[in-house]
Amino acid sequence: MEKWANNKAWFLVLPVVIIVAFSAIIPLMTVINYSVQDIWGPGQSVFVGTEWFEEMLGDKRLHDALWRQFLFSGLVLLIEMPLGVLIALAMPKRGWGVSACLVTIAIPLLIPWNVIGTIWIIFTRPDIGLFGAGINNLLGIAFDHTARPLDAWITLMLMEIWHWTPLVILLAYAGLRAIPEAFYQAAKIDGASAWAKFQYIQLPKMRGVLTIALLLRFMDSFLIYAEPFVLTGGGPGNSTTFLSIYLVKIALGQFDLGPGAAFSLIYFVIVLLFSFMFYQALQRVGKGEKG
Amino acid sequence: MTLTLEWMEWTVPTAIFCSTIILMVIAMTIWQTISPSLERRGFLPIPTTPGDRLFIGILGSAYLFFAWIGLTHFALWILLVVVVCWIIVVMVWG
């Protein structure tokens, strides 16, 4: 790593720091204040120390929501990443098909998130939904995402994959298009198979964009709120209650500001750790490509 | 219009907590402006700048706090000593 002449250029980010101070740091400090107090209303609060943290860290429903969240993010990534790469590989390389594919694929990304939830509620309804009624009547399988946890999970996963795989496709496609033709010519001369081309040319060249895709997809799926809130509301039972849904239930539903604030801080620290790890991974990928 | 901070519900311990972190960040900014440091490799698995190490120190302290609260019933001042030692160790040898 080369030595920087000085770090004074960093002061140019000061305006951003001031804006972030108002939009994020002051609210965050407020949350820290709330997390150590029992609050009934403005000016009516009692200092309780670490009581809310003890309560939240020992809360079984929070543990369940956390594991559910990791399971959801893990499954989503396991399906979305290979699927996105596969579709990107299958997309046309030139001609009018490129624009047609790109526009069609990008459509799910343009729909507001709560509208996506509503679309999927109707789409999967067992009585009138194209998907729900189709499965129930044509295949004879009882499918009802409002009553059966597994069906709710399948619906949520399908929705998430339909909604966000396009992002992976677009990123992977951009990575593929950036590979110079000379690599493919060399592969052709060597008589490389399609798999060898993928393994030694396409995959290494896509590493940068795929790491970004992985980072974005993990964070988005880990913080998911609007779609499951609209689609299942966390049910049936608690089977699709993810961290954000449980947090809103505590902080706004029950108006338990103290426990809600403690929960927020735990959530925040988990997200911070993953962001940092992904940031480090991204940096390493960037350096690897330079070298 | 008057600007009040009542809605933030400040308490003395949280005020000390927040000011300590803000002061550490400001001190780090001043130090790195006067004498910029190189990235180097310590016992942590990644090469780090002093800023990275401060971040890792504080983030690690948060996890230590959660583990302390969730798993043990020892007094919090012992944790404070542990956390200060942890941050110093990371800053110097990390």
Short mmCIF file of N, CA, C and O in Angstrom, two decimals, chain A residues 1 3 7 11 26 29-30 32-34 36-37 41 43 45 47 50 53-54 57 266 269-270 272-273 276 280 284, chain B residues 7-11 13-14 17-18 22 29 32-33 36 38-39 45-46 55-56 59 62-63 65-66 69-70 76:
data_model
loop_
_atom_site.label_atom_id
_atom_site.label_comp_id
_atom_site.label_asym_id
_atom_site.label_seq_id
_atom_site.Cartn_x
_atom_site.Cartn_y
_atom_site.Cartn_z
N MET A 1 0.86 -1.20 0.00
CA MET A 1 0.00 0.00 0.00
C MET A 1 0.89 1.24 0.00
O MET A 1 1.77 1.38 0.83
N LYS A 3 2.03 5.16 0.49
CA LYS A 3 1.75 6.11 1.58
C LYS A 3 1.09 7.35 0.99
O LYS A 3 1.49 7.84 -0.06
N ASN A 7 -3.69 13.46 4.57
CA ASN A 7 -5.08 13.03 4.65
C ASN A 7 -6.04 14.21 4.61
O ASN A 7 -7.20 14.06 4.91
N PHE A 11 -11.13 16.16 4.62
CA PHE A 11 -11.99 17.21 5.17
C PHE A 11 -13.05 17.65 4.17
O PHE A 11 -14.03 18.28 4.53
N ILE A 26 -27.69 11.80 15.33
CA ILE A 26 -28.54 12.31 16.40
C ILE A 26 -29.69 11.32 16.72
O ILE A 26 -29.92 10.99 17.89
N MET A 29 -28.14 8.48 18.65
CA MET A 29 -27.87 8.81 20.05
C MET A 29 -29.17 8.81 20.86
O MET A 29 -29.20 8.41 22.02
N THR A 30 -30.26 9.25 20.22
CA THR A 30 -31.57 9.21 20.90
C THR A 30 -31.96 7.78 21.22
O THR A 30 -32.45 7.49 22.32
N ILE A 32 -29.91 5.35 21.72
CA ILE A 32 -29.06 4.92 22.83
C ILE A 32 -29.65 5.42 24.15
O ILE A 32 -29.74 4.68 25.14
N ASN A 33 -30.11 6.67 24.16
CA ASN A 33 -30.72 7.22 25.38
C ASN A 33 -31.98 6.44 25.78
O ASN A 33 -32.18 6.12 26.94
N TYR A 34 -32.81 6.15 24.79
CA TYR A 34 -34.06 5.42 25.06
C TYR A 34 -33.78 4.02 25.62
O TYR A 34 -34.56 3.50 26.41
N VAL A 36 -31.80 2.86 27.69
CA VAL A 36 -31.48 2.67 29.11
C VAL A 36 -32.57 3.28 30.01
O VAL A 36 -32.37 3.46 31.20
N GLN A 37 -33.72 3.62 29.40
CA GLN A 37 -34.77 4.25 30.21
C GLN A 37 -36.13 3.60 29.95
O GLN A 37 -36.36 3.01 28.91
N GLY A 41 -43.77 9.03 28.35
CA GLY A 41 -44.13 10.18 27.53
C GLY A 41 -43.00 11.19 27.61
O GLY A 41 -42.01 10.95 28.28
N GLY A 43 -40.55 13.69 28.78
CA GLY A 43 -40.15 14.14 30.11
C GLY A 43 -40.51 13.17 31.23
O GLY A 43 -40.23 13.43 32.39
N SER A 45 -39.60 9.73 32.33
CA SER A 45 -38.79 8.54 32.11
C SER A 45 -37.99 8.19 33.36
O SER A 45 -37.70 9.05 34.18
N PHE A 47 -34.54 5.93 34.65
CA PHE A 47 -33.32 5.24 34.24
C PHE A 47 -33.36 3.79 34.73
O PHE A 47 -33.59 3.53 35.90
N THR A 50 -29.15 -1.46 32.28
CA THR A 50 -29.07 -2.41 31.18
C THR A 50 -30.24 -3.40 31.16
O THR A 50 -30.18 -4.42 30.50
N PHE A 53 -31.60 -4.43 27.75
CA PHE A 53 -30.65 -5.27 27.01
C PHE A 53 -30.73 -6.70 27.53
O PHE A 53 -30.73 -7.66 26.75
N GLU A 54 -30.81 -6.84 28.88
CA GLU A 54 -30.93 -8.19 29.46
C GLU A 54 -32.20 -8.86 28.95
O GLU A 54 -32.19 -10.02 28.54
N LEU A 57 -31.83 -9.60 25.05
CA LEU A 57 -30.85 -10.64 24.72
C LEU A 57 -31.33 -12.01 25.16
O LEU A 57 -30.91 -13.02 24.62
N ILE A 266 -29.01 -3.77 19.07
CA ILE A 266 -28.48 -5.12 18.81
C ILE A 266 -28.51 -5.38 17.30
O ILE A 266 -27.52 -5.83 16.71
N VAL A 269 -25.84 -3.36 15.49
CA VAL A 269 -24.47 -3.87 15.65
C VAL A 269 -24.25 -5.12 14.79
O VAL A 269 -23.17 -5.31 14.23
N ILE A 270 -25.28 -5.95 14.65
CA ILE A 270 -25.17 -7.13 13.77
C ILE A 270 -24.95 -6.68 12.33
O ILE A 270 -24.05 -7.15 11.63
N LEU A 272 -23.85 -3.83 11.30
CA LEU A 272 -22.55 -3.14 11.20
C LEU A 272 -21.42 -4.15 10.98
O LEU A 272 -20.53 -3.94 10.16
N LEU A 273 -21.46 -5.27 11.73
CA LEU A 273 -20.42 -6.29 11.61
C LEU A 273 -20.39 -6.86 10.20
O LEU A 273 -19.32 -6.98 9.58
N PHE A 276 -19.10 -4.40 7.63
CA PHE A 276 -17.65 -4.25 7.72
C PHE A 276 -16.94 -5.43 7.05
O PHE A 276 -15.98 -5.26 6.30
N GLN A 280 -14.59 -5.20 3.72
CA GLN A 280 -13.23 -5.71 3.65
C GLN A 280 -13.05 -6.65 2.46
O GLN A 280 -12.06 -6.59 1.74
N ARG A 284 -10.60 -6.22 -0.88
CA ARG A 284 -9.63 -7.23 -1.27
C ARG A 284 -9.82 -7.61 -2.74
O ARG A 284 -8.86 -7.75 -3.47
N TRP B 7 -36.45 16.09 23.84
CA TRP B 7 -36.99 14.89 23.21
C TRP B 7 -35.95 13.78 23.12
O TRP B 7 -36.29 12.62 22.96
N MET B 8 -34.66 14.16 23.23
CA MET B 8 -33.63 13.13 23.14
C MET B 8 -33.48 12.35 24.45
O MET B 8 -32.82 11.31 24.47
N GLU B 9 -34.09 12.85 25.52
CA GLU B 9 -34.09 12.14 26.81
C GLU B 9 -32.67 11.77 27.26
O GLU B 9 -32.38 10.61 27.54
N TRP B 10 -31.78 12.77 27.31
CA TRP B 10 -30.40 12.48 27.70
C TRP B 10 -30.31 12.03 29.15
O TRP B 10 -31.06 12.48 30.00
N THR B 11 -29.37 11.11 29.41
CA THR B 11 -29.02 10.75 30.78
C THR B 11 -27.51 10.94 30.92
O THR B 11 -26.81 10.99 29.90
N PRO B 13 -25.10 8.83 32.05
CA PRO B 13 -24.25 7.75 31.50
C PRO B 13 -24.21 7.74 29.98
O PRO B 13 -23.14 7.56 29.38
N THR B 14 -25.37 7.94 29.32
CA THR B 14 -25.36 7.90 27.85
C THR B 14 -24.62 9.11 27.29
O THR B 14 -23.98 9.02 26.24
N PHE B 17 -21.06 8.23 27.48
CA PHE B 17 -20.80 7.20 26.47
C PHE B 17 -20.65 7.82 25.08
O PHE B 17 -19.65 7.60 24.39
N CYS B 18 -21.64 8.65 24.70
CA CYS B 18 -21.61 9.25 23.35
C CYS B 18 -20.43 10.21 23.21
O CYS B 18 -19.75 10.21 22.18
N ILE B 22 -17.41 10.14 20.41
CA ILE B 22 -17.20 11.29 19.52
C ILE B 22 -15.79 11.86 19.72
O ILE B 22 -15.09 12.15 18.74
N THR B 29 -9.11 11.79 14.10
CA THR B 29 -9.05 12.64 12.91
C THR B 29 -7.86 13.60 12.99
O THR B 29 -7.10 13.73 12.03
N GLN B 32 -4.47 11.66 12.69
CA GLN B 32 -4.18 11.18 11.34
C GLN B 32 -3.94 12.33 10.36
O GLN B 32 -3.33 12.14 9.31
N THR B 33 -4.48 13.52 10.68
CA THR B 33 -4.20 14.68 9.82
C THR B 33 -2.77 15.15 10.03
O THR B 33 -2.06 15.47 9.08
N PRO B 36 -0.14 11.10 9.20
CA PRO B 36 -0.87 9.96 8.62
C PRO B 36 -0.11 8.65 8.85
O PRO B 36 1.11 8.62 8.73
N LEU B 38 0.53 4.40 8.16
CA LEU B 38 0.45 3.39 7.10
C LEU B 38 -0.48 2.27 7.53
O LEU B 38 -0.69 2.03 8.72
N GLU B 39 -1.00 1.56 6.51
CA GLU B 39 -1.74 0.34 6.78
C GLU B 39 -0.72 -0.71 7.20
O GLU B 39 0.36 -0.77 6.61
N PRO B 45 -6.62 -10.64 11.17
CA PRO B 45 -6.39 -11.31 9.89
C PRO B 45 -6.32 -10.38 8.68
O PRO B 45 -6.05 -10.83 7.58
N ILE B 46 -6.61 -9.08 8.87
CA ILE B 46 -6.57 -8.16 7.73
C ILE B 46 -5.61 -7.01 8.03
O ILE B 46 -5.42 -6.65 9.19
N PHE B 55 -12.29 1.29 14.94
CA PHE B 55 -13.63 0.78 14.62
C PHE B 55 -13.80 -0.65 15.13
O PHE B 55 -14.79 -0.98 15.78
N ILE B 56 -12.79 -1.50 14.84
CA ILE B 56 -12.85 -2.90 15.29
C ILE B 56 -12.90 -2.95 16.82
O ILE B 56 -13.65 -3.74 17.40
N LEU B 59 -16.48 -1.80 17.87
CA LEU B 59 -17.48 -2.80 17.49
C LEU B 59 -17.32 -4.06 18.34
O LEU B 59 -18.31 -4.63 18.82
N ALA B 62 -18.85 -3.60 21.65
CA ALA B 62 -20.32 -3.76 21.65
C ALA B 62 -20.68 -5.23 21.82
O ALA B 62 -21.56 -5.59 22.61
N TYR B 63 -19.96 -6.11 21.08
CA TYR B 63 -20.24 -7.54 21.21
C TYR B 63 -19.86 -8.06 22.60
O TYR B 63 -20.55 -8.90 23.17
N PHE B 65 -20.03 -6.33 25.28
CA PHE B 65 -21.12 -5.86 26.14
C PHE B 65 -22.31 -6.80 26.07
O PHE B 65 -22.85 -7.22 27.10
N PHE B 66 -22.72 -7.17 24.83
CA PHE B 66 -23.87 -8.06 24.69
C PHE B 66 -23.59 -9.42 25.34
O PHE B 66 -24.45 -9.99 26.00
N ILE B 69 -23.74 -8.99 29.15
CA ILE B 69 -25.11 -8.84 29.65
C ILE B 69 -25.90 -10.14 29.48
O ILE B 69 -26.63 -10.56 30.38
N GLY B 70 -25.72 -10.78 28.32
CA GLY B 70 -26.53 -11.95 28.01
C GLY B 70 -26.08 -13.21 28.73
O GLY B 70 -26.92 -14.05 29.05
N LEU B 76 -20.77 -4.34 35.92
CA LEU B 76 -20.43 -3.70 34.65
C LEU B 76 -19.06 -3.02 34.67
O LEU B 76 -18.45 -2.86 33.62
#
